[in-house]
């Protein structure tokens, strides 16, 4: 039905939105969108940048040069991003002339070792043609290949398809961007125990993480409900999977780790002990205190620690990251107190059930340390026996605020994941609450601030599976990603609605264009469907 009235989806639009829409109608370009805010439409926001008022076209046959071209990781990354940038189909003409024909990447080190704290800084320069050059120049400079990957992501976000000229354009040139992350650890936790996620879905999530410059996948593979991972040393363990089709082979795990590395993302695996272990006993019932009382894992048997050591030995071959998560949360010791042979063990060791909890956690830490892993534990371990934890322990906050300040004051490193703001399964937590959460809250000494590695958003899987997991992750995970990457002064709470919202809406649409089913930004509930017809840029 034809109508000349204002479309219904515009009736509640903010002034910023009207500017956004007007900008799109003028030039259908990212440059025009930039008229709505002084900040560029790059997510996460770079540390330092300047831009101009020029426009450059980019050759669809864009080539890679510089010493970065020798890196397999950068060559593969360049091809991925070229496919993203030139995703539109259009008729190429022989007469077409382009300003940018080469992208030069220069890296100081060609090492492809990826570990915590690897240098991810980069400089991106986009120069306009001058009397000495017939073409525009795009240069990425970085100390490492992984910093160069972050520069490629930023470059891709500066490229826009112009529907009038049918060329990819870079607006607001020349650009000078000097960028680096605020925190070395910027993570997403993915739970594949409560619902199995196929390998291809995990890869899609990893790919989307790279768009937001996240760099750690915390893979919560195993929990009380299922044990889906193959462990060659104890092959009956994955009998605890939901079905024989909902499993990960050793080769699957290798593939996920290697796929992640190509995108500059570490994989931190988790084996949550001694609680959350019921699924272990499906294959090895002796791991249960009794058939009717199945967790925590039986602390009284050496077999329990033999199995744990076997699991970690096999996993160490797969996961090179220096951090390994040993869980330690929600340990309810009734099974130990109410099982006769465990009671006897406690009496013989003059121990309480709480003592046994400490014993188990510390013994698990020793096993991990012997395999050259630094243990990560949920905060209950720190709350219960902080003076007993190994000095290399990383305390993982989740219950609420105030734990990281206490942990770093005692010299421990900390990861921030306050469930009130960064648990993505809490679908009533809006984007701005995620965005305004601050990992350094309550920490004022510079020496203690340095012990906060960063943080991660957690995608627990009780009520999310392949059908809705990505809509639950995105775009709220991107709000945390900018908090963890961009300078604190540029992401202050007072500016979030004024400058971050239109950029986050733009980034959500960018995710959609790249095939990521990110949900609308401003719905009351995450992953809810749009409320009605409308532009991607205002939902």
CSV table of N, CA, C and O in Angstrom, one decimal, residues 240-352:
chain,number,residue,atom,x,y,z
A,240,UNK,N,30.2,-40.0,28.4
A,240,UNK,CA,29.4,-39.0,29.1
A,240,UNK,C,28.8,-37.9,28.2
A,240,UNK,O,28.2,-37.0,28.7
A,241,UNK,N,29.0,-38.0,26.9
A,241,UNK,CA,28.4,-37.1,25.9
A,241,UNK,C,26.9,-37.3,25.9
A,241,UNK,O,26.4,-38.4,26.2
A,242,UNK,N,26.1,-36.4,25.4
A,242,UNK,CA,24.7,-36.6,25.3
A,242,UNK,C,24.4,-37.7,24.3
A,242,UNK,O,23.6,-38.6,24.7
A,243,UNK,N,25.0,-37.8,23.2
A,243,UNK,CA,24.9,-38.8,22.2
A,243,UNK,C,26.2,-39.1,21.6
A,243,UNK,O,27.1,-38.2,21.7
A,244,UNK,N,26.4,-40.1,20.8
A,244,UNK,CA,27.6,-40.4,20.1
A,244,UNK,C,27.9,-39.4,19.0
A,244,UNK,O,29.0,-39.3,18.5
A,245,UNK,N,26.9,-38.6,18.6
A,245,UNK,CA,27.1,-37.6,17.5
A,245,UNK,C,27.4,-36.2,18.1
A,245,UNK,O,27.7,-35.4,17.3
A,246,UNK,N,27.3,-36.1,19.4
A,246,UNK,CA,27.6,-34.7,20.0
A,246,UNK,C,28.9,-34.8,20.7
A,246,UNK,O,28.9,-34.7,21.9
A,247,UNK,N,29.9,-35.0,19.9
A,247,UNK,CA,31.3,-35.1,20.5
A,247,UNK,C,32.3,-34.3,19.7
A,247,UNK,O,32.0,-34.0,18.5
A,248,UNK,N,33.5,-34.1,20.3
A,248,UNK,CA,34.6,-33.5,19.7
A,248,UNK,C,35.8,-34.4,19.7
A,248,UNK,O,36.2,-34.9,20.7
A,249,UNK,N,36.3,-34.8,18.5
A,249,UNK,CA,37.5,-35.6,18.4
A,249,UNK,C,38.7,-34.8,18.7
A,249,UNK,O,38.6,-33.5,18.7
A,250,UNK,N,39.8,-35.4,19.0
A,250,UNK,CA,41.1,-34.7,19.1
A,250,UNK,C,41.3,-33.8,17.9
A,250,UNK,O,41.8,-32.7,18.1
A,251,UNK,N,41.0,-34.4,16.7
A,251,UNK,CA,41.3,-33.6,15.5
A,251,UNK,C,40.4,-32.3,15.5
A,251,UNK,O,40.8,-31.3,15.0
A,252,UNK,N,39.2,-32.5,16.0
A,252,UNK,CA,38.3,-31.3,16.0
A,252,UNK,C,38.9,-30.2,16.9
A,252,UNK,O,38.9,-29.0,16.5
A,253,UNK,N,39.4,-30.6,18.1
A,253,UNK,CA,40.0,-29.7,19.0
A,253,UNK,C,41.2,-29.0,18.4
A,253,UNK,O,41.4,-27.8,18.5
A,254,UNK,N,42.1,-29.8,17.7
A,254,UNK,CA,43.2,-29.2,17.0
A,254,UNK,C,42.7,-28.1,16.0
A,254,UNK,O,43.3,-27.1,15.8
A,255,UNK,N,41.7,-28.5,15.2
A,255,UNK,CA,41.2,-27.6,14.2
A,255,UNK,C,40.7,-26.3,14.8
A,255,UNK,O,41.0,-25.2,14.2
A,256,UNK,N,40.0,-26.4,15.9
A,256,UNK,CA,39.5,-25.1,16.5
A,256,UNK,C,40.7,-24.3,17.0
A,256,UNK,O,40.7,-23.0,16.8
A,257,UNK,N,41.7,-24.9,17.6
A,257,UNK,CA,42.8,-24.1,18.1
A,257,UNK,C,43.6,-23.5,16.9
A,257,UNK,O,43.9,-22.3,17.0
A,258,UNK,N,43.8,-24.2,15.8
A,258,UNK,CA,44.5,-23.7,14.7
A,258,UNK,C,43.7,-22.6,14.0
A,258,UNK,O,44.3,-21.6,13.5
A,259,UNK,N,42.4,-22.8,13.8
A,259,UNK,CA,41.5,-21.8,13.2
A,259,UNK,C,41.6,-20.5,14.0
A,259,UNK,O,41.6,-19.4,13.4
A,260,UNK,N,41.6,-20.7,15.3
A,260,UNK,CA,41.6,-19.5,16.2
A,260,UNK,C,43.0,-18.8,16.0
A,260,UNK,O,43.0,-17.5,15.9
A,261,UNK,N,44.1,-19.5,16.0
A,261,UNK,CA,45.4,-18.9,15.9
A,261,UNK,C,45.5,-18.0,14.6
A,261,UNK,O,46.1,-16.9,14.6
A,262,UNK,N,44.9,-18.5,13.5
A,262,UNK,CA,45.0,-17.8,12.3
A,262,UNK,C,44.3,-16.4,12.4
A,262,UNK,O,44.5,-15.6,11.6
A,263,UNK,N,43.5,-16.3,13.4
A,263,UNK,CA,42.8,-15.0,13.6
A,263,UNK,C,43.3,-14.3,14.9
A,263,UNK,O,42.6,-13.4,15.4
A,264,UNK,N,44.4,-14.7,15.4
A,264,UNK,CA,45.0,-14.1,16.6
A,264,UNK,C,44.3,-14.3,17.8
A,264,UNK,O,44.3,-13.5,18.7
A,265,UNK,N,43.7,-15.5,18.0
A,265,UNK,CA,42.8,-15.8,19.1
A,265,UNK,C,43.4,-17.0,19.8
A,265,UNK,O,43.6,-18.1,19.2
A,266,UNK,N,43.7,-16.9,21.1
A,266,UNK,CA,44.1,-18.0,21.9
A,266,UNK,C,42.9,-18.8,22.4
A,266,UNK,O,41.8,-18.3,22.5
A,267,UNK,N,43.1,-20.1,22.7
A,267,UNK,CA,42.0,-20.9,23.2
A,267,UNK,C,42.4,-21.4,24.6
A,267,UNK,O,43.4,-22.1,24.7
A,268,UNK,N,41.7,-21.0,25.6
A,268,UNK,CA,41.9,-21.4,27.0
A,268,UNK,C,40.8,-22.5,27.3
A,268,UNK,O,39.6,-22.2,27.3
A,269,UNK,N,41.3,-23.7,27.5
A,269,UNK,CA,40.3,-24.8,27.8
A,269,UNK,C,40.0,-24.8,29.3
A,269,UNK,O,40.8,-24.3,30.1
A,270,UNK,N,38.9,-25.4,29.6
A,270,UNK,CA,38.5,-25.5,31.1
A,270,UNK,C,38.1,-26.9,31.4
A,270,UNK,O,37.3,-27.6,30.6
A,271,UNK,N,38.6,-27.4,32.5
A,271,UNK,CA,38.2,-28.7,33.1
A,271,UNK,C,37.8,-28.3,34.5
A,271,UNK,O,38.7,-28.0,35.4
A,272,UNK,N,36.5,-28.2,34.8
A,272,UNK,CA,36.0,-27.7,36.1
A,272,UNK,C,35.9,-28.7,37.1
A,272,UNK,O,35.1,-29.6,37.1
A,273,UNK,N,36.9,-28.6,38.1
A,273,UNK,CA,37.0,-29.6,39.2
A,273,UNK,C,37.1,-28.9,40.5
A,273,UNK,O,37.5,-27.8,40.6
A,274,UNK,N,36.6,-29.6,41.6
A,274,UNK,CA,36.1,-31.0,41.6
A,274,UNK,C,34.6,-31.1,41.4
A,274,UNK,O,34.0,-32.1,41.3
A,275,UNK,N,33.9,-29.9,41.4
A,275,UNK,CA,32.5,-29.9,41.2
A,275,UNK,C,32.2,-30.1,39.7
A,275,UNK,O,33.1,-30.1,38.9
A,276,UNK,N,30.9,-30.1,39.3
A,276,UNK,CA,30.5,-30.1,37.9
A,276,UNK,C,31.2,-31.3,37.2
A,276,UNK,O,31.5,-31.2,36.0
A,277,UNK,N,31.3,-32.4,37.9
A,277,UNK,CA,32.0,-33.6,37.2
A,277,UNK,C,31.2,-34.8,37.1
A,277,UNK,O,31.7,-35.9,36.8
A,278,UNK,N,29.9,-34.7,37.2
A,278,UNK,CA,29.0,-35.9,37.2
A,278,UNK,C,29.2,-36.7,35.9
A,278,UNK,O,29.2,-37.9,35.9
A,279,UNK,N,29.4,-36.0,34.7
A,279,UNK,CA,29.4,-36.7,33.5
A,279,UNK,C,30.7,-37.6,33.3
A,279,UNK,O,30.7,-38.5,32.6
A,280,UNK,N,31.7,-37.3,34.1
A,280,UNK,CA,32.9,-38.1,34.1
A,280,UNK,C,32.6,-39.6,34.5
A,280,UNK,O,33.2,-40.5,33.9
A,281,UNK,N,31.7,-39.8,35.4
A,281,UNK,CA,31.4,-41.1,35.9
A,281,UNK,C,30.6,-42.0,35.0
A,281,UNK,O,30.5,-43.2,35.3
A,282,UNK,N,30.1,-41.5,34.0
A,282,UNK,CA,29.3,-42.3,33.0
A,282,UNK,C,30.3,-43.4,32.4
A,282,UNK,O,30.0,-44.5,32.3
A,283,UNK,N,31.5,-42.9,32.1
A,283,UNK,CA,32.5,-43.8,31.6
A,283,UNK,C,33.3,-44.5,32.7
A,283,UNK,O,33.8,-45.6,32.5
A,284,UNK,N,33.5,-43.8,33.8
A,284,UNK,CA,34.3,-44.4,34.9
A,284,UNK,C,33.6,-44.1,36.2
A,284,UNK,O,33.8,-43.1,36.9
A,285,UNK,N,32.7,-45.0,36.6
A,285,UNK,CA,31.8,-44.8,37.8
A,285,UNK,C,32.6,-44.7,39.1
A,285,UNK,O,32.1,-44.1,40.0
A,286,UNK,N,33.9,-45.2,39.1
A,286,UNK,CA,34.7,-45.0,40.3
A,286,UNK,C,35.0,-43.6,40.6
A,286,UNK,O,35.5,-43.3,41.7
A,287,UNK,N,34.8,-42.7,39.7
A,287,UNK,CA,35.0,-41.3,40.0
A,287,UNK,C,33.9,-40.7,40.8
A,287,UNK,O,34.1,-39.6,41.4
A,288,UNK,N,32.8,-41.3,40.9
A,288,UNK,CA,31.7,-40.8,41.7
A,288,UNK,C,32.0,-41.3,43.2
A,288,UNK,O,32.4,-42.4,43.4
A,289,UNK,N,31.6,-40.4,44.2
A,289,UNK,CA,31.7,-40.9,45.6
A,289,UNK,C,30.8,-42.1,45.7
A,289,UNK,O,31.1,-43.1,46.5
A,290,UNK,N,29.6,-42.1,45.1
A,290,UNK,CA,28.7,-43.3,45.1
A,290,UNK,C,27.8,-43.2,43.9
A,290,UNK,O,27.6,-42.1,43.4
A,291,UNK,N,27.1,-44.3,43.5
A,291,UNK,CA,26.2,-44.2,42.4
A,291,UNK,C,25.0,-43.2,42.6
A,291,UNK,O,24.5,-42.7,41.7
A,292,UNK,N,24.7,-43.0,43.8
A,292,UNK,CA,23.6,-42.1,44.1
A,292,UNK,C,24.1,-40.7,44.5
A,292,UNK,O,23.2,-39.8,44.8
A,293,UNK,N,25.4,-40.5,44.6
A,293,UNK,CA,25.9,-39.2,45.0
A,293,UNK,C,27.1,-38.9,44.1
A,293,UNK,O,28.2,-39.4,44.4
A,294,UNK,N,27.0,-38.2,43.1
A,294,UNK,CA,27.9,-38.2,41.9
A,294,UNK,C,28.9,-37.1,41.8
A,294,UNK,O,29.7,-37.1,40.9
A,295,UNK,N,28.7,-36.1,42.6
A,295,UNK,CA,29.7,-35.0,42.5
A,295,UNK,C,29.7,-34.2,43.9
A,295,UNK,O,28.7,-34.3,44.5
A,296,UNK,N,30.8,-33.7,44.3
A,296,UNK,CA,32.1,-33.5,43.6
A,296,UNK,C,32.8,-34.9,43.3
A,296,UNK,O,32.4,-35.9,43.9
A,297,UNK,N,33.7,-34.9,42.4
A,297,UNK,CA,34.5,-36.0,42.1
A,297,UNK,C,35.1,-36.6,43.4
A,297,UNK,O,35.4,-35.8,44.3
A,298,UNK,N,35.3,-37.9,43.4
A,298,UNK,CA,35.8,-38.6,44.7
A,298,UNK,C,37.2,-38.1,45.0
A,298,UNK,O,38.2,-38.4,44.3
A,299,UNK,N,37.3,-37.3,46.1
A,299,UNK,CA,38.6,-36.8,46.5
A,299,UNK,C,39.5,-37.9,47.2
A,299,UNK,O,40.7,-37.7,47.3
A,300,UNK,N,38.9,-39.0,47.6
A,300,UNK,CA,39.6,-40.0,48.4
A,300,UNK,C,40.4,-41.0,47.6
A,300,UNK,O,41.2,-41.7,48.1
A,301,UNK,N,40.2,-41.0,46.3
A,301,UNK,CA,40.9,-42.0,45.4
A,301,UNK,C,42.0,-41.4,44.6
A,301,UNK,O,41.8,-40.4,43.9
A,302,UNK,N,43.1,-42.1,44.5
A,302,UNK,CA,44.2,-41.7,43.6
A,302,UNK,C,43.7,-41.8,42.2
A,302,UNK,O,44.2,-41.0,41.3
A,303,UNK,N,42.8,-42.7,41.9
A,303,UNK,CA,42.3,-42.8,40.5
A,303,UNK,C,41.8,-41.5,40.0
A,303,UNK,O,42.0,-41.2,38.8
A,304,UNK,N,41.1,-40.8,40.8
A,304,UNK,CA,40.5,-39.5,40.4
A,304,UNK,C,41.6,-38.6,39.8
A,304,UNK,O,41.5,-38.0,38.8
A,305,UNK,N,42.7,-38.5,40.5
A,305,UNK,CA,43.8,-37.6,40.1
A,305,UNK,C,44.6,-38.2,39.0
A,305,UNK,O,45.2,-37.5,38.2
A,306,UNK,N,44.6,-39.5,38.9
A,306,UNK,CA,45.2,-40.2,37.7
A,306,UNK,C,44.5,-39.8,36.4
A,306,UNK,O,45.1,-39.5,35.4
A,307,UNK,N,43.1,-39.8,36.5
A,307,UNK,CA,42.3,-39.5,35.4
A,307,UNK,C,42.5,-38.0,35.0
A,307,UNK,O,42.7,-37.6,33.9
A,308,UNK,N,42.5,-37.1,36.1
A,308,UNK,CA,42.7,-35.7,35.8
A,308,UNK,C,44.0,-35.4,35.2
A,308,UNK,O,44.1,-34.7,34.2
A,309,UNK,N,45.1,-36.1,35.7
A,309,UNK,CA,46.4,-35.9,35.0
A,309,UNK,C,46.4,-36.4,33.6
A,309,UNK,O,47.0,-35.8,32.7
A,310,UNK,N,45.7,-37.5,33.3
A,310,UNK,CA,45.6,-38.0,31.9
A,310,UNK,C,44.9,-37.1,31.0
A,310,UNK,O,45.3,-36.8,29.9
A,311,UNK,N,43.8,-36.5,31.5
A,311,UNK,CA,43.1,-35.5,30.8
A,311,UNK,C,44.0,-34.3,30.4
A,311,UNK,O,44.1,-33.8,29.3
A,312,UNK,N,44.7,-33.8,31.4
A,312,UNK,CA,45.5,-32.6,31.2
A,312,UNK,C,46.7,-32.9,30.3
A,312,UNK,O,47.2,-32.1,29.5
A,313,UNK,N,47.3,-34.2,30.4
A,313,UNK,CA,48.4,-34.5,29.6
A,313,UNK,C,47.9,-34.5,28.1
A,313,UNK,O,48.6,-34.0,27.2
A,314,UNK,N,46.8,-35.1,27.8
A,314,UNK,CA,46.2,-35.2,26.5
A,314,UNK,C,45.9,-33.8,26.0
A,314,UNK,O,46.2,-33.4,24.8
A,315,UNK,N,45.3,-32.9,26.9
A,315,UNK,CA,44.9,-31.6,26.4
A,315,UNK,C,46.1,-30.7,26.2
A,315,UNK,O,46.0,-29.8,25.4
A,316,UNK,N,47.2,-30.9,26.9
A,316,UNK,CA,48.4,-30.1,26.8
A,316,UNK,C,48.9,-30.2,25.4
A,316,UNK,O,49.6,-29.3,24.8
A,317,UNK,N,48.7,-31.4,24.7
A,317,UNK,CA,49.2,-31.6,23.4
A,317,UNK,C,48.4,-30.7,22.4
A,317,UNK,O,48.8,-30.4,21.3
A,318,UNK,N,47.2,-30.3,22.8
A,318,UNK,CA,46.3,-29.6,21.9
A,318,UNK,C,46.3,-28.1,22.1
A,318,UNK,O,46.3,-27.3,21.2
A,319,UNK,N,46.4,-27.7,23.4
A,319,UNK,CA,46.2,-26.3,23.8
A,319,UNK,C,47.5,-25.7,24.2
A,319,UNK,O,47.9,-25.9,25.3
A,320,UNK,N,48.1,-24.9,23.4
A,320,UNK,CA,49.4,-24.3,23.7
A,320,UNK,C,49.3,-23.1,24.6
A,320,UNK,O,50.4,-22.6,25.1
A,321,UNK,N,48.1,-22.5,24.8
A,321,UNK,CA,48.0,-21.3,25.6
A,321,UNK,C,48.5,-21.5,27.0
A,321,UNK,O,48.3,-22.6,27.5
A,322,UNK,N,49.1,-20.5,27.6
A,322,UNK,CA,49.8,-20.7,28.8
A,322,UNK,C,48.8,-20.7,30.0
A,322,UNK,O,49.2,-21.1,31.1
A,323,UNK,N,47.6,-20.3,29.8
A,323,UNK,CA,46.6,-20.4,30.9
A,323,UNK,C,45.7,-21.6,30.7
A,323,UNK,O,45.3,-21.9,29.5
A,324,UNK,N,45.3,-22.3,31.8
A,324,UNK,CA,44.4,-23.4,31.7
A,324,UNK,C,43.4,-23.2,32.9
A,324,UNK,O,43.8,-23.0,34.0
A,325,UNK,N,42.1,-23.3,32.6
A,325,UNK,CA,41.1,-23.1,33.6
A,325,UNK,C,40.7,-24.4,34.3
A,325,UNK,O,40.3,-25.3,33.7
A,326,UNK,N,40.8,-24.3,35.6
A,326,UNK,CA,40.5,-25.5,36.5
A,326,UNK,C,39.2,-25.4,37.2
A,326,UNK,O,38.9,-26.2,38.1
A,327,UNK,N,38.5,-24.4,36.9
A,327,UNK,CA,37.2,-24.2,37.6
A,327,UNK,C,37.3,-24.0,39.1
A,327,UNK,O,37.9,-23.0,39.5
A,328,UNK,N,36.7,-24.9,39.8
A,328,UNK,CA,36.7,-24.8,41.3
A,328,UNK,C,35.5,-24.1,41.9
A,328,UNK,O,35.5,-23.8,43.1
A,329,UNK,N,34.5,-23.8,41.1
A,329,UNK,CA,33.3,-23.1,41.6
A,329,UNK,C,32.2,-24.1,42.1
A,329,UNK,O,32.2,-25.2,41.7
A,330,UNK,N,31.3,-23.5,42.8
A,330,UNK,CA,30.1,-24.2,43.2
A,330,UNK,C,30.3,-25.7,43.7
A,330,UNK,O,29.7,-26.6,43.2
A,331,UNK,N,31.3,-25.8,44.6
A,331,UNK,CA,31.6,-27.2,45.1
A,331,UNK,C,30.8,-27.4,46.4
A,331,UNK,O,31.1,-26.8,47.4
A,332,UNK,N,29.8,-28.3,46.3
A,332,UNK,CA,28.9,-28.6,47.4
A,332,UNK,C,29.4,-30.0,47.9
A,332,UNK,O,29.3,-31.0,47.2
A,333,UNK,N,29.9,-30.0,49.1
A,333,UNK,CA,30.6,-31.2,49.6
A,333,UNK,C,29.8,-32.2,50.3
A,333,UNK,O,30.3,-33.1,51.0
A,334,UNK,N,28.4,-32.1,50.2
A,334,UNK,CA,27.6,-33.1,50.9
A,334,UNK,C,27.9,-34.5,50.6
A,334,UNK,O,27.9,-35.4,51.4
A,335,UNK,N,28.2,-34.8,49.3
A,335,UNK,CA,28.5,-36.2,48.9
A,335,UNK,C,29.7,-36.7,49.7
A,335,UNK,O,29.8,-37.9,50.0
A,336,UNK,N,30.7,-35.9,49.9
A,336,UNK,CA,31.9,-36.3,50.6
A,336,UNK,C,31.5,-36.6,52.1
A,336,UNK,O,32.0,-37.5,52.7
A,337,UNK,N,30.7,-35.7,52.6
A,337,UNK,CA,30.4,-35.8,54.0
A,337,UNK,C,29.4,-37.0,54.3
A,337,UNK,O,29.4,-37.5,55.4
A,338,UNK,N,28.7,-37.4,53.3
A,338,UNK,CA,27.6,-38.5,53.5
A,338,UNK,C,28.0,-39.8,52.8
A,338,UNK,O,27.1,-40.7,52.8
A,339,UNK,N,29.2,-40.0,52.4
A,339,UNK,CA,29.6,-41.2,51.8
A,339,UNK,C,30.7,-41.9,52.7
A,339,UNK,O,31.7,-41.3,53.0
A,340,UNK,N,30.4,-43.1,53.1
A,340,UNK,CA,31.2,-43.7,54.2
A,340,UNK,C,32.7,-43.8,53.9
A,340,UNK,O,33.5,-43.4,54.7
A,341,UNK,N,33.1,-44.2,52.7
A,341,UNK,CA,34.5,-44.4,52.4
A,341,UNK,C,35.2,-43.0,52.3
A,341,UNK,O,36.4,-42.9,52.7
A,342,UNK,N,34.5,-42.0,51.9
A,342,UNK,CA,35.1,-40.6,51.9
A,342,UNK,C,35.2,-40.1,53.3
A,342,UNK,O,36.2,-39.5,53.7
A,343,UNK,N,34.1,-40.4,54.1
A,343,UNK,CA,34.2,-40.0,55.5
A,343,UNK,C,35.4,-40.6,56.2
A,343,UNK,O,36.1,-39.9,57.0
A,344,UNK,N,35.7,-41.8,55.9
A,344,UNK,CA,36.8,-42.5,56.5
A,344,UNK,C,38.1,-41.8,56.1
A,344,UNK,O,39.0,-41.6,56.9
A,345,UNK,N,38.2,-41.5,54.8
A,345,UNK,CA,39.4,-40.8,54.3
A,345,UNK,C,39.6,-39.5,55.0
A,345,UNK,O,40.7,-39.1,55.4
A,346,UNK,N,38.5,-38.7,55.2
A,346,UNK,CA,38.6,-37.4,55.9
A,346,UNK,C,39.0,-37.6,57.3
A,346,UNK,O,39.9,-36.8,57.8
A,347,UNK,N,38.5,-38.6,58.0
A,347,UNK,CA,39.0,-38.8,59.4
A,347,UNK,C,40.5,-39.2,59.4
A,347,UNK,O,41.2,-38.7,60.3
A,348,UNK,N,40.9,-40.1,58.5
A,348,UNK,CA,42.3,-40.5,58.5
A,348,UNK,C,43.2,-39.3,58.2
A,348,UNK,O,44.4,-39.3,58.6
A,349,UNK,N,42.7,-38.3,57.5
A,349,UNK,CA,43.5,-37.2,57.1
A,349,UNK,C,43.2,-36.0,58.1
A,349,UNK,O,43.7,-34.9,57.8
A,350,UNK,N,42.4,-36.3,59.1
A,350,UNK,CA,42.1,-35.2,60.1
A,350,UNK,C,41.6,-34.0,59.3
A,350,UNK,O,42.0,-32.8,59.6
A,351,UNK,N,40.7,-34.2,58.4
A,351,UNK,CA,40.2,-33.1,57.5
A,351,UNK,C,38.7,-33.0,57.5
A,351,UNK,O,38.0,-34.0,57.8
A,352,UNK,N,38.3,-31.8,57.3
A,352,UNK,CA,36.9,-31.5,57.1
A,352,UNK,C,36.6,-31.6,55.6
A,352,UNK,O,37.6,-31.6,54.7
